[in-house]
Amino acid sequence: MSEFTMDFGWRVYHPNPSKPAFVAPPGAVDAHCHVFGPGDIFPYAAERKYTPCDGPKEKLWALRDHLGLSRNVIVQATCHGADNRALVDALQDSNGLARGVATVKRDISADELQALHDAGVRGVRFNFVKRLVDKLPFDSLEEISAKIAPLGWHVVIYFEAPELPELYEFFTALPTDVVVDHMGRPDVSKPVDGEEFSLFLKLLQEKQNFWCKVSCPERLTQQQDYRYDDVVPFARKVVESFPDRVLWGTDWPHPNMRSHTPDEGLLVDYIPRIATTAELQQKLLVDNPMRLYWPEESTSA
């Protein structure tokens, strides 16, 4: 029995997700998901802002197969802090079918970075969501970016739309490829061509090294039927405007979800609504994530 108790009110991942009607192209990648614990083997960080349910690697592999996907990109979540042991364990168990995005501290050594690289890590994540961190990581991000550049890694950034104006110049000065989580969390009650989302599109337009995950409609929606109709125009706009720099993921096991329990089968069926052609679906699910995370196997231009 784990000593860690999940936060009250937090929903456990779906026990029996539906089988999606949409058939993903061969080699499709879930490019944003997590592993949590198990807490009795890989303890959660003392400084964590939430305590999740356990979401072990075995459950993630089973979900991947159930959804008709082929690979995973596992992102270190804040509940594990900079202790990447659960992530590395999953990568080593994946038979090369998973890559990772780690969280590291500014004093990490070159040898420690190389060990993460050998395990399958290809990026580092920085959280700028003020409710999830004690301090925004400006200084450490600059230092760490310089350390990871020789490995060809990228930076993943997580922020919310109202924070982008103050962060814009800092982000655009980053020297590596940059992947933005969840479209920068737009307020989908506002117009897709409004000032707030237009600034995010401007960032992608001006900076060719910026990529975007069109993930997490379940976090962004303000509707209650869970079809995520209000998120579709935002994600479709990004996919159609920047087809070679978009990624998609389930976000399993959905950290901090309180509104509803997402059905991952429905999240897969959301894909053809935002990537409306076979060509766009191939780029979103296969070509783009392979180019970023498995470049040695990628055949896309």
PDB file of C-alpha atoms in Angstrom:
ATOM      1  CA  MET A   1       0.000   0.000   0.000  1.00  0.00           C
ATOM      2  CA  SER A   2       1.409   3.377  -1.011  1.00  0.00           C
ATOM      3  CA  GLU A   3       1.936   5.994   1.707  1.00  0.00           C
ATOM      4  CA  PHE A   4       0.677   8.635  -0.739  1.00  0.00           C
ATOM      5  CA  THR A   5      -3.038   9.428  -0.828  1.00  0.00           C
ATOM      6  CA  MET A   6      -4.500  11.073  -3.911  1.00  0.00           C
ATOM      7  CA  ASP A   7      -5.869  14.575  -3.391  1.00  0.00           C
ATOM      8  CA  PHE A   8      -9.555  14.733  -2.534  1.00  0.00           C
ATOM      9  CA  GLY A   9     -11.712  15.578  -5.555  1.00  0.00           C
ATOM     10  CA  TRP A  10      -9.168  14.549  -8.162  1.00  0.00           C
ATOM     11  CA  ARG A  11     -10.532  12.088 -10.699  1.00  0.00           C
ATOM     12  CA  VAL A  12      -8.837   8.784 -11.443  1.00  0.00           C
ATOM     13  CA  TYR A  13      -8.222   8.039 -15.119  1.00  0.00           C
ATOM     14  CA  HIS A  14     -10.989   6.295 -17.073  1.00  0.00           C
ATOM     15  CA  PRO A  15     -11.259   2.612 -16.100  1.00  0.00           C
ATOM     16  CA  ASN A  16     -12.672   1.488 -19.456  1.00  0.00           C
ATOM     17  CA  PRO A  17     -12.088   3.982 -22.278  1.00  0.00           C
ATOM     18  CA  SER A  18     -14.090   3.498 -25.450  1.00  0.00           C
ATOM     19  CA  LYS A  19     -12.570   2.100 -28.623  1.00  0.00           C
ATOM     20  CA  PRO A  20     -12.105   5.070 -30.955  1.00  0.00           C
ATOM     21  CA  ALA A  21     -13.925   5.132 -34.276  1.00  0.00           C
ATOM     22  CA  PHE A  22     -10.977   6.984 -35.831  1.00  0.00           C
ATOM     23  CA  VAL A  23      -8.205   4.648 -36.956  1.00  0.00           C
ATOM     24  CA  ALA A  24      -4.854   6.358 -36.512  1.00  0.00           C
ATOM     25  CA  PRO A  25      -2.245   5.977 -39.249  1.00  0.00           C
ATOM     26  CA  PRO A  26       0.427   3.333 -38.658  1.00  0.00           C
ATOM     27  CA  GLY A  27       3.144   4.556 -36.306  1.00  0.00           C
ATOM     28  CA  ALA A  28       0.962   7.147 -34.534  1.00  0.00           C
ATOM     29  CA  VAL A  29       2.507   8.741 -31.448  1.00  0.00           C
ATOM     30  CA  ASP A  30       0.851   9.856 -28.211  1.00  0.00           C
ATOM     31  CA  ALA A  31       3.231  12.784 -27.771  1.00  0.00           C
ATOM     32  CA  HIS A  32       2.070  13.969 -24.348  1.00  0.00           C
ATOM     33  CA  CYS A  33       1.414  11.543 -21.505  1.00  0.00           C
ATOM     34  CA  HIS A  34       2.770  10.811 -18.041  1.00  0.00           C
ATOM     35  CA  VAL A  35       3.695   8.048 -15.636  1.00  0.00           C
ATOM     36  CA  PHE A  36       2.983   8.519 -11.927  1.00  0.00           C
ATOM     37  CA  GLY A  37       4.775   6.313  -9.425  1.00  0.00           C
ATOM     38  CA  PRO A  38       3.737   3.859  -8.242  1.00  0.00           C
ATOM     39  CA  GLY A  39       4.359   5.976  -5.160  1.00  0.00           C
ATOM     40  CA  ASP A  40       5.677   3.096  -3.069  1.00  0.00           C
ATOM     41  CA  ILE A  41       8.440   2.524  -5.665  1.00  0.00           C
ATOM     42  CA  PHE A  42       8.967   6.043  -7.039  1.00  0.00           C
ATOM     43  CA  PRO A  43       7.903   8.488  -4.282  1.00  0.00           C
ATOM     44  CA  TYR A  44       6.276  11.788  -5.165  1.00  0.00           C
ATOM     45  CA  ALA A  45       8.283  14.943  -4.537  1.00  0.00           C
ATOM     46  CA  ALA A  46       8.070  16.612  -1.146  1.00  0.00           C
ATOM     47  CA  GLU A  47       7.565  20.003  -2.822  1.00  0.00           C
ATOM     48  CA  ARG A  48       4.711  18.797  -5.068  1.00  0.00           C
ATOM     49  CA  LYS A  49       1.568  20.918  -5.435  1.00  0.00           C
ATOM     50  CA  TYR A  50      -0.686  17.874  -5.788  1.00  0.00           C
ATOM     51  CA  THR A  51      -0.667  14.151  -5.087  1.00  0.00           C
ATOM     52  CA  PRO A  52      -1.944  12.057  -7.993  1.00  0.00           C
ATOM     53  CA  CYS A  53      -3.270   8.554  -8.270  1.00  0.00           C
ATOM     54  CA  ASP A  54      -0.654   6.051  -9.360  1.00  0.00           C
ATOM     55  CA  GLY A  55      -0.412   5.789 -13.152  1.00  0.00           C
ATOM     56  CA  PRO A  56       2.170   3.092 -13.852  1.00  0.00           C
ATOM     57  CA  LYS A  57       3.833   2.317 -17.162  1.00  0.00           C
ATOM     58  CA  GLU A  58       1.933  -0.949 -17.635  1.00  0.00           C
ATOM     59  CA  LYS A  59      -1.370   0.940 -17.742  1.00  0.00           C
ATOM     60  CA  LEU A  60       0.078   3.410 -20.255  1.00  0.00           C
ATOM     61  CA  TRP A  61       1.261   0.654 -22.598  1.00  0.00           C
ATOM     62  CA  ALA A  62      -2.164  -1.037 -22.403  1.00  0.00           C
ATOM     63  CA  LEU A  63      -3.897   2.243 -23.230  1.00  0.00           C
ATOM     64  CA  ARG A  64      -1.571   2.846 -26.191  1.00  0.00           C
ATOM     65  CA  ASP A  65      -2.449  -0.530 -27.665  1.00  0.00           C
ATOM     66  CA  HIS A  66      -6.184  -0.116 -26.969  1.00  0.00           C
ATOM     67  CA  LEU A  67      -6.250   3.219 -28.809  1.00  0.00           C
ATOM     68  CA  GLY A  68      -4.409   1.853 -31.846  1.00  0.00           C
ATOM     69  CA  LEU A  69      -1.296   3.968 -31.269  1.00  0.00           C
ATOM     70  CA  SER A  70       2.340   2.888 -31.598  1.00  0.00           C
ATOM     71  CA  ARG A  71       4.585   5.096 -29.463  1.00  0.00           C
ATOM     72  CA  ASN A  72       4.624   7.468 -26.503  1.00  0.00           C
ATOM     73  CA  VAL A  73       6.388  10.623 -25.427  1.00  0.00           C
ATOM     74  CA  ILE A  74       6.332  10.643 -21.628  1.00  0.00           C
ATOM     75  CA  VAL A  75       6.547  14.051 -19.994  1.00  0.00           C
ATOM     76  CA  GLN A  76       7.796  14.488 -16.428  1.00  0.00           C
ATOM     77  CA  ALA A  77       5.008  15.999 -14.320  1.00  0.00           C
ATOM     78  CA  THR A  78       5.523  18.400 -11.415  1.00  0.00           C
ATOM     79  CA  CYS A  79       4.416  15.853  -8.793  1.00  0.00           C
ATOM     80  CA  HIS A  80       7.734  14.012  -9.301  1.00  0.00           C
ATOM     81  CA  GLY A  81       9.813  17.203  -9.328  1.00  0.00           C
ATOM     82  CA  ALA A  82      13.290  16.668 -10.776  1.00  0.00           C
ATOM     83  CA  ASP A  83      13.373  12.989  -9.733  1.00  0.00           C
ATOM     84  CA  ASN A  84      13.142  11.326 -13.142  1.00  0.00           C
ATOM     85  CA  ARG A  85      13.415   7.720 -11.953  1.00  0.00           C
ATOM     86  CA  ALA A  86       9.820   6.749 -12.832  1.00  0.00           C
ATOM     87  CA  LEU A  87      10.250   8.306 -16.272  1.00  0.00           C
ATOM     88  CA  VAL A  88      13.569   6.550 -16.927  1.00  0.00           C
ATOM     89  CA  ASP A  89      12.144   3.229 -15.724  1.00  0.00           C
ATOM     90  CA  ALA A  90       9.282   3.523 -18.220  1.00  0.00           C
ATOM     91  CA  LEU A  91      11.609   4.485 -21.070  1.00  0.00           C
ATOM     92  CA  GLN A  92      13.885   1.531 -20.381  1.00  0.00           C
ATOM     93  CA  ASP A  93      10.876  -0.788 -20.373  1.00  0.00           C
ATOM     94  CA  SER A  94       9.484   0.549 -23.661  1.00  0.00           C
ATOM     95  CA  ASN A  95      11.719  -1.313 -26.121  1.00  0.00           C
ATOM     96  CA  GLY A  96      12.499   1.967 -27.836  1.00  0.00           C
ATOM     97  CA  LEU A  97       8.826   2.863 -28.331  1.00  0.00           C
ATOM     98  CA  ALA A  98       8.901   5.761 -25.865  1.00  0.00           C
ATOM     99  CA  ARG A  99      10.895   8.951 -25.550  1.00  0.00           C
ATOM    100  CA  GLY A 100      10.959  11.295 -22.576  1.00  0.00           C
ATOM    101  CA  VAL A 101      10.879  14.920 -21.514  1.00  0.00           C
ATOM    102  CA  ALA A 102      12.584  15.355 -18.141  1.00  0.00           C
ATOM    103  CA  THR A 103      12.715  17.985 -15.434  1.00  0.00           C
ATOM    104  CA  VAL A 104      16.253  18.841 -14.369  1.00  0.00           C
ATOM    105  CA  LYS A 105      17.961  21.307 -12.062  1.00  0.00           C
ATOM    106  CA  ARG A 106      20.494  23.892 -13.112  1.00  0.00           C
ATOM    107  CA  ASP A 107      23.391  22.051 -11.445  1.00  0.00           C
ATOM    108  CA  ILE A 108      22.881  18.847 -13.455  1.00  0.00           C
ATOM    109  CA  SER A 109      26.165  17.497 -14.814  1.00  0.00           C
ATOM    110  CA  ALA A 110      27.027  16.566 -18.375  1.00  0.00           C
ATOM    111  CA  ASP A 111      27.290  12.912 -17.315  1.00  0.00           C
ATOM    112  CA  GLU A 112      23.813  12.991 -15.771  1.00  0.00           C
ATOM    113  CA  LEU A 113      22.385  14.544 -18.924  1.00  0.00           C
ATOM    114  CA  GLN A 114      24.096  11.884 -21.044  1.00  0.00           C
ATOM    115  CA  ALA A 115      22.567   9.144 -18.880  1.00  0.00           C
ATOM    116  CA  LEU A 116      19.108  10.621 -19.438  1.00  0.00           C
ATOM    117  CA  HIS A 117      19.827  10.849 -23.164  1.00  0.00           C
ATOM    118  CA  ASP A 118      20.880   7.216 -23.257  1.00  0.00           C
ATOM    119  CA  ALA A 119      17.591   6.286 -21.561  1.00  0.00           C
ATOM    120  CA  GLY A 120      15.598   8.114 -24.244  1.00  0.00           C
ATOM    121  CA  VAL A 121      15.108  11.648 -22.923  1.00  0.00           C
ATOM    122  CA  ARG A 122      15.053  14.263 -25.680  1.00  0.00           C
ATOM    123  CA  GLY A 123      13.860  17.424 -23.935  1.00  0.00           C
ATOM    124  CA  VAL A 124      13.367  19.286 -20.664  1.00  0.00           C
ATOM    125  CA  ARG A 125      10.175  20.829 -19.378  1.00  0.00           C
ATOM    126  CA  PHE A 126       9.728  24.169 -17.655  1.00  0.00           C
ATOM    127  CA  ASN A 127       6.520  25.167 -15.949  1.00  0.00           C
ATOM    128  CA  PHE A 128       5.449  28.816 -16.042  1.00  0.00           C
ATOM    129  CA  VAL A 129       1.952  28.195 -14.650  1.00  0.00           C
ATOM    130  CA  LYS A 130       2.108  30.269 -11.498  1.00  0.00           C
ATOM    131  CA  ARG A 131      -0.343  28.116  -9.542  1.00  0.00           C
ATOM    132  CA  LEU A 132       1.890  25.054 -10.044  1.00  0.00           C
ATOM    133  CA  VAL A 133       5.325  26.457  -9.201  1.00  0.00           C
ATOM    134  CA  ASP A 134       6.794  28.530  -6.392  1.00  0.00           C
ATOM    135  CA  LYS A 135       9.054  30.566  -8.665  1.00  0.00           C
ATOM    136  CA  LEU A 136       9.230  31.088 -12.414  1.00  0.00           C
ATOM    137  CA  PRO A 137      12.392  29.407 -13.766  1.00  0.00           C
ATOM    138  CA  PHE A 138      13.956  32.219 -15.792  1.00  0.00           C
ATOM    139  CA  ASP A 139      17.578  31.872 -14.683  1.00  0.00           C
ATOM    140  CA  SER A 140      17.650  28.083 -14.593  1.00  0.00           C
ATOM    141  CA  LEU A 141      16.049  27.822 -18.023  1.00  0.00           C
ATOM    142  CA  GLU A 142      18.769  29.940 -19.613  1.00  0.00           C
ATOM    143  CA  GLU A 143      21.499  27.862 -17.958  1.00  0.00           C
ATOM    144  CA  ILE A 144      19.929  24.498 -18.727  1.00  0.00           C
ATOM    145  CA  SER A 145      19.171  25.453 -22.342  1.00  0.00           C
ATOM    146  CA  ALA A 146      22.875  26.004 -22.909  1.00  0.00           C
ATOM    147  CA  LYS A 147      23.689  22.628 -21.342  1.00  0.00           C
ATOM    148  CA  ILE A 148      21.210  20.611 -23.422  1.00  0.00           C
ATOM    149  CA  ALA A 149      21.926  22.275 -26.782  1.00  0.00           C
ATOM    150  CA  PRO A 150      24.878  19.949 -27.605  1.00  0.00           C
ATOM    151  CA  LEU A 151      22.576  16.938 -27.148  1.00  0.00           C
ATOM    152  CA  GLY A 152      20.065  18.300 -29.650  1.00  0.00           C
ATOM    153  CA  TRP A 153      17.328  18.394 -27.013  1.00  0.00           C
ATOM    154  CA  HIS A 154      14.420  20.824 -27.019  1.00  0.00           C
ATOM    155  CA  VAL A 155      12.619  22.806 -24.339  1.00  0.00           C
ATOM    156  CA  VAL A 156       8.972  22.221 -23.457  1.00  0.00           C
ATOM    157  CA  ILE A 157       7.173  25.177 -21.887  1.00  0.00           C
ATOM    158  CA  TYR A 158       3.853  25.209 -20.089  1.00  0.00           C
ATOM    159  CA  PHE A 159       2.082  28.520 -19.519  1.00  0.00           C
ATOM    160  CA  GLU A 160      -1.389  30.033 -19.616  1.00  0.00           C
ATOM    161  CA  ALA A 161      -2.542  32.564 -22.213  1.00  0.00           C
ATOM    162  CA  PRO A 162      -2.733  35.650 -19.947  1.00  0.00           C
ATOM    163  CA  GLU A 163       0.944  35.143 -19.057  1.00  0.00           C
ATOM    164  CA  LEU A 164       2.264  35.200 -22.630  1.00  0.00           C
ATOM    165  CA  PRO A 165       2.694  38.979 -23.077  1.00  0.00           C
ATOM    166  CA  GLU A 166       5.153  39.222 -20.183  1.00  0.00           C
ATOM    167  CA  LEU A 167       6.974  36.042 -21.254  1.00  0.00           C
ATOM    168  CA  TYR A 168       7.051  36.675 -25.018  1.00  0.00           C
ATOM    169  CA  GLU A 169      10.519  38.235 -25.327  1.00  0.00           C
ATOM    170  CA  PHE A 170      12.100  35.711 -22.975  1.00  0.00           C
ATOM    171  CA  PHE A 171      10.649  32.771 -24.883  1.00  0.00           C
ATOM    172  CA  THR A 172      11.669  34.067 -28.302  1.00  0.00           C
ATOM    173  CA  ALA A 173      15.306  34.335 -27.168  1.00  0.00           C
ATOM    174  CA  LEU A 174      15.570  30.609 -26.348  1.00  0.00           C
ATOM    175  CA  PRO A 175      18.299  28.921 -28.447  1.00  0.00           C
ATOM    176  CA  THR A 176      16.732  25.476 -28.908  1.00  0.00           C
ATOM    177  CA  ASP A 177      13.574  24.110 -30.454  1.00  0.00           C
ATOM    178  CA  VAL A 178      10.662  24.953 -28.150  1.00  0.00           C
ATOM    179  CA  VAL A 179       7.448  22.943 -27.749  1.00  0.00           C
ATOM    180  CA  VAL A 180       4.423  24.682 -26.221  1.00  0.00           C
ATOM    181  CA  ASP A 181       2.081  22.523 -24.170  1.00  0.00           C
ATOM    182  CA  HIS A 182      -1.668  22.626 -24.848  1.00  0.00           C
ATOM    183  CA  MET A 183      -1.678  25.632 -27.230  1.00  0.00           C
ATOM    184  CA  GLY A 184      -0.612  27.912 -24.373  1.00  0.00           C
ATOM    185  CA  ARG A 185      -3.955  27.218 -22.655  1.00  0.00           C
ATOM    186  CA  PRO A 186      -6.172  29.711 -24.504  1.00  0.00           C
ATOM    187  CA  ASP A 187      -9.451  30.962 -23.073  1.00  0.00           C
ATOM    188  CA  VAL A 188     -11.775  29.311 -25.595  1.00  0.00           C
ATOM    189  CA  SER A 189     -14.666  31.565 -24.629  1.00  0.00           C
ATOM    190  CA  LYS A 190     -12.791  34.336 -26.449  1.00  0.00           C
ATOM    191  CA  PRO A 191     -12.658  34.639 -30.271  1.00  0.00           C
ATOM    192  CA  VAL A 192     -10.155  32.492 -32.121  1.00  0.00           C
ATOM    193  CA  ASP A 193      -9.143  35.644 -34.025  1.00  0.00           C
ATOM    194  CA  GLY A 194      -9.077  37.751 -30.854  1.00  0.00           C
ATOM    195  CA  GLU A 195      -6.082  39.554 -29.419  1.00  0.00           C
ATOM    196  CA  GLU A 196      -5.079  36.850 -26.923  1.00  0.00           C
ATOM    197  CA  PHE A 197      -4.868  33.866 -29.277  1.00  0.00           C
ATOM    198  CA  SER A 198      -3.540  36.015 -32.109  1.00  0.00           C
ATOM    199  CA  LEU A 199      -0.456  36.741 -29.997  1.00  0.00           C
ATOM    200  CA  PHE A 200       0.166  33.018 -29.662  1.00  0.00           C
ATOM    201  CA  LEU A 201      -0.237  32.518 -33.410  1.00  0.00           C
ATOM    202  CA  LYS A 202       2.182  35.410 -33.953  1.00  0.00           C
ATOM    203  CA  LEU A 203       4.738  33.598 -31.799  1.00  0.00           C
ATOM    204  CA  LEU A 204       4.460  30.465 -33.955  1.00  0.00           C
ATOM    205  CA  GLN A 205       4.533  32.504 -37.156  1.00  0.00           C
ATOM    206  CA  GLU A 206       7.629  34.495 -36.230  1.00  0.00           C
ATOM    207  CA  LYS A 207       9.646  31.731 -34.608  1.00  0.00           C
ATOM    208  CA  GLN A 208      10.192  28.701 -36.813  1.00  0.00           C
ATOM    209  CA  ASN A 209      11.767  26.819 -33.889  1.00  0.00           C
ATOM    210  CA  PHE A 210       8.446  26.796 -31.977  1.00  0.00           C
ATOM    211  CA  TRP A 211       6.185  23.755 -32.024  1.00  0.00           C
ATOM    212  CA  CYS A 212       2.723  23.337 -30.498  1.00  0.00           C
ATOM    213  CA  LYS A 213       0.824  20.493 -28.842  1.00  0.00           C
ATOM    214  CA  VAL A 214      -2.852  20.655 -29.824  1.00  0.00           C
ATOM    215  CA  SER A 215      -3.663  18.579 -26.768  1.00  0.00           C
ATOM    216  CA  CYS A 216      -5.939  18.727 -23.723  1.00  0.00           C
ATOM    217  CA  PRO A 217      -9.334  19.862 -25.043  1.00  0.00           C
ATOM    218  CA  GLU A 218     -10.666  18.327 -21.826  1.00  0.00           C
ATOM    219  CA  ARG A 219      -8.819  21.013 -19.847  1.00  0.00           C
ATOM    220  CA  LEU A 220      -9.746  23.892 -22.131  1.00  0.00           C
ATOM    221  CA  THR A 221     -13.435  23.276 -22.806  1.00  0.00           C
ATOM    222  CA  GLN A 222     -16.090  25.298 -21.041  1.00  0.00           C
ATOM    223  CA  GLN A 223     -18.899  23.045 -22.229  1.00  0.00           C
ATOM    224  CA  GLN A 224     -20.369  20.061 -20.446  1.00  0.00           C
ATOM    225  CA  ASP A 225     -21.074  17.542 -23.210  1.00  0.00           C
ATOM    226  CA  TYR A 226     -17.367  16.685 -23.535  1.00  0.00           C
ATOM    227  CA  ARG A 227     -17.371  16.880 -27.319  1.00  0.00           C
ATOM    228  CA  TYR A 228     -15.020  19.841 -26.944  1.00  0.00           C
ATOM    229  CA  ASP A 229     -16.719  21.790 -29.739  1.00  0.00           C
ATOM    230  CA  ASP A 230     -15.479  25.097 -28.326  1.00  0.00           C
ATOM    231  CA  VAL A 231     -11.838  23.987 -28.547  1.00  0.00           C
ATOM    232  CA  VAL A 232     -11.969  22.653 -32.118  1.00  0.00           C
ATOM    233  CA  PRO A 233     -11.603  26.043 -33.917  1.00  0.00           C
ATOM    234  CA  PHE A 234      -8.458  26.887 -31.942  1.00  0.00           C
ATOM    235  CA  ALA A 235      -6.752  23.545 -32.535  1.00  0.00           C
ATOM    236  CA  ARG A 236      -7.790  23.390 -36.184  1.00  0.00           C
ATOM    237  CA  LYS A 237      -6.386  26.872 -36.765  1.00  0.00           C
ATOM    238  CA  VAL A 238      -3.001  25.812 -35.388  1.00  0.00           C
ATOM    239  CA  VAL A 239      -2.924  22.505 -37.295  1.00  0.00           C
ATOM    240  CA  GLU A 240      -3.813  24.125 -40.605  1.00  0.00           C
ATOM    241  CA  SER A 241      -1.481  27.101 -40.122  1.00  0.00           C
ATOM    242  CA  PHE A 242       1.556  25.165 -38.897  1.00  0.00           C
ATOM    243  CA  PRO A 243       1.084  21.576 -40.116  1.00  0.00           C
ATOM    244  CA  ASP A 244       4.772  20.648 -39.790  1.00  0.00           C
ATOM    245  CA  ARG A 245       5.125  21.820 -36.166  1.00  0.00           C
ATOM    246  CA  VAL A 246       2.143  20.324 -34.361  1.00  0.00           C
ATOM    247  CA  LEU A 247       1.911  17.348 -31.993  1.00  0.00           C
ATOM    248  CA  TRP A 248      -0.965  15.592 -30.228  1.00  0.00           C
ATOM    249  CA  GLY A 249      -1.236  13.619 -26.990  1.00  0.00           C
ATOM    250  CA  THR A 250      -3.739  12.150 -24.569  1.00  0.00           C
ATOM    251  CA  ASP A 251      -2.294  13.721 -21.387  1.00  0.00           C
ATOM    252  CA  TRP A 252      -3.012  10.409 -19.632  1.00  0.00           C
ATOM    253  CA  PRO A 253      -3.609  10.043 -16.697  1.00  0.00           C
ATOM    254  CA  HIS A 254      -4.883  13.632 -16.744  1.00  0.00           C
ATOM    255  CA  PRO A 255      -3.257  15.341 -13.744  1.00  0.00           C
ATOM    256  CA  ASN A 256      -5.501  17.509 -11.584  1.00  0.00           C
ATOM    257  CA  MET A 257      -8.713  16.849 -13.515  1.00  0.00           C
ATOM    258  CA  ARG A 258     -11.754  17.685 -11.406  1.00  0.00           C
ATOM    259  CA  SER A 259     -14.474  18.533 -13.944  1.00  0.00           C
ATOM    260  CA  HIS A 260     -14.856  15.090 -15.547  1.00  0.00           C
ATOM    261  CA  THR A 261     -13.044  11.867 -16.332  1.00  0.00           C
ATOM    262  CA  PRO A 262     -11.781  12.059 -19.913  1.00  0.00           C
ATOM    263  CA  ASP A 263     -12.497   9.102 -22.173  1.00  0.00           C
ATOM    264  CA  GLU A 264      -9.320   8.629 -24.203  1.00  0.00           C
ATOM    265  CA  GLY A 265     -11.285   6.989 -27.011  1.00  0.00           C
ATOM    266  CA  LEU A 266     -13.182  10.255 -27.450  1.00  0.00           C
ATOM    267  CA  LEU A 267      -9.897  12.185 -27.367  1.00  0.00           C
ATOM    268  CA  VAL A 268      -8.698  10.098 -30.311  1.00  0.00           C
ATOM    269  CA  ASP A 269     -11.975  10.722 -32.127  1.00  0.00           C
ATOM    270  CA  TYR A 270     -11.342  14.453 -31.647  1.00  0.00           C
ATOM    271  CA  ILE A 271      -8.289  14.216 -33.939  1.00  0.00           C
ATOM    272  CA  PRO A 272     -10.068  14.163 -37.345  1.00  0.00           C
ATOM    273  CA  ARG A 273     -12.053  17.231 -36.289  1.00  0.00           C
ATOM    274  CA  ILE A 274      -8.870  19.287 -35.923  1.00  0.00           C
ATOM    275  CA  ALA A 275      -6.738  17.553 -38.581  1.00  0.00           C
ATOM    276  CA  THR A 276      -9.338  17.124 -41.285  1.00  0.00           C
ATOM    277  CA  THR A 277      -7.328  15.366 -44.016  1.00  0.00           C
ATOM    278  CA  ALA A 278      -5.227  12.211 -44.116  1.00  0.00           C
ATOM    279  CA  GLU A 279      -2.185  14.335 -44.928  1.00  0.00           C
ATOM    280  CA  LEU A 280      -2.651  16.531 -41.850  1.00  0.00           C
ATOM    281  CA  GLN A 281      -3.285  13.476 -39.666  1.00  0.00           C
ATOM    282  CA  GLN A 282      -0.091  11.828 -40.907  1.00  0.00           C
ATOM    283  CA  LYS A 283       1.946  14.929 -40.073  1.00  0.00           C
ATOM    284  CA  LEU A 284       0.331  15.448 -36.671  1.00  0.00           C
ATOM    285  CA  LEU A 285       0.515  11.868 -35.450  1.00  0.00           C
ATOM    286  CA  VAL A 286       3.524  10.347 -37.216  1.00  0.00           C
ATOM    287  CA  ASP A 287       5.839  12.564 -39.249  1.00  0.00           C
ATOM    288  CA  ASN A 288       6.206  15.448 -36.774  1.00  0.00           C
ATOM    289  CA  PRO A 289       6.755  13.470 -33.550  1.00  0.00           C
ATOM    290  CA  MET A 290       9.096  11.076 -35.331  1.00  0.00           C
ATOM    291  CA  ARG A 291      11.172  13.982 -36.669  1.00  0.00           C
ATOM    292  CA  LEU A 292      11.421  15.537 -33.208  1.00  0.00           C
ATOM    293  CA  TYR A 293      11.849  12.445 -31.008  1.00  0.00           C
ATOM    294  CA  TRP A 294      13.122   9.663 -33.306  1.00  0.00           C
ATOM    295  CA  PRO A 295      15.057  11.603 -35.976  1.00  0.00           C
ATOM    296  CA  GLU A 296      17.266   8.589 -36.630  1.00  0.00           C
ATOM    297  CA  GLU A 297      14.148   6.676 -37.799  1.00  0.00           C
ATOM    298  CA  SER A 298      12.267   9.551 -39.403  1.00  0.00           C
ATOM    299  CA  THR A 299      11.715   9.471 -43.148  1.00  0.00           C
ATOM    300  CA  SER A 300       9.756  12.732 -43.371  1.00  0.00           C
ATOM    301  CA  ALA A 301      11.324  15.757 -44.949  1.00  0.00           C
TER     302      ALA A 301
END
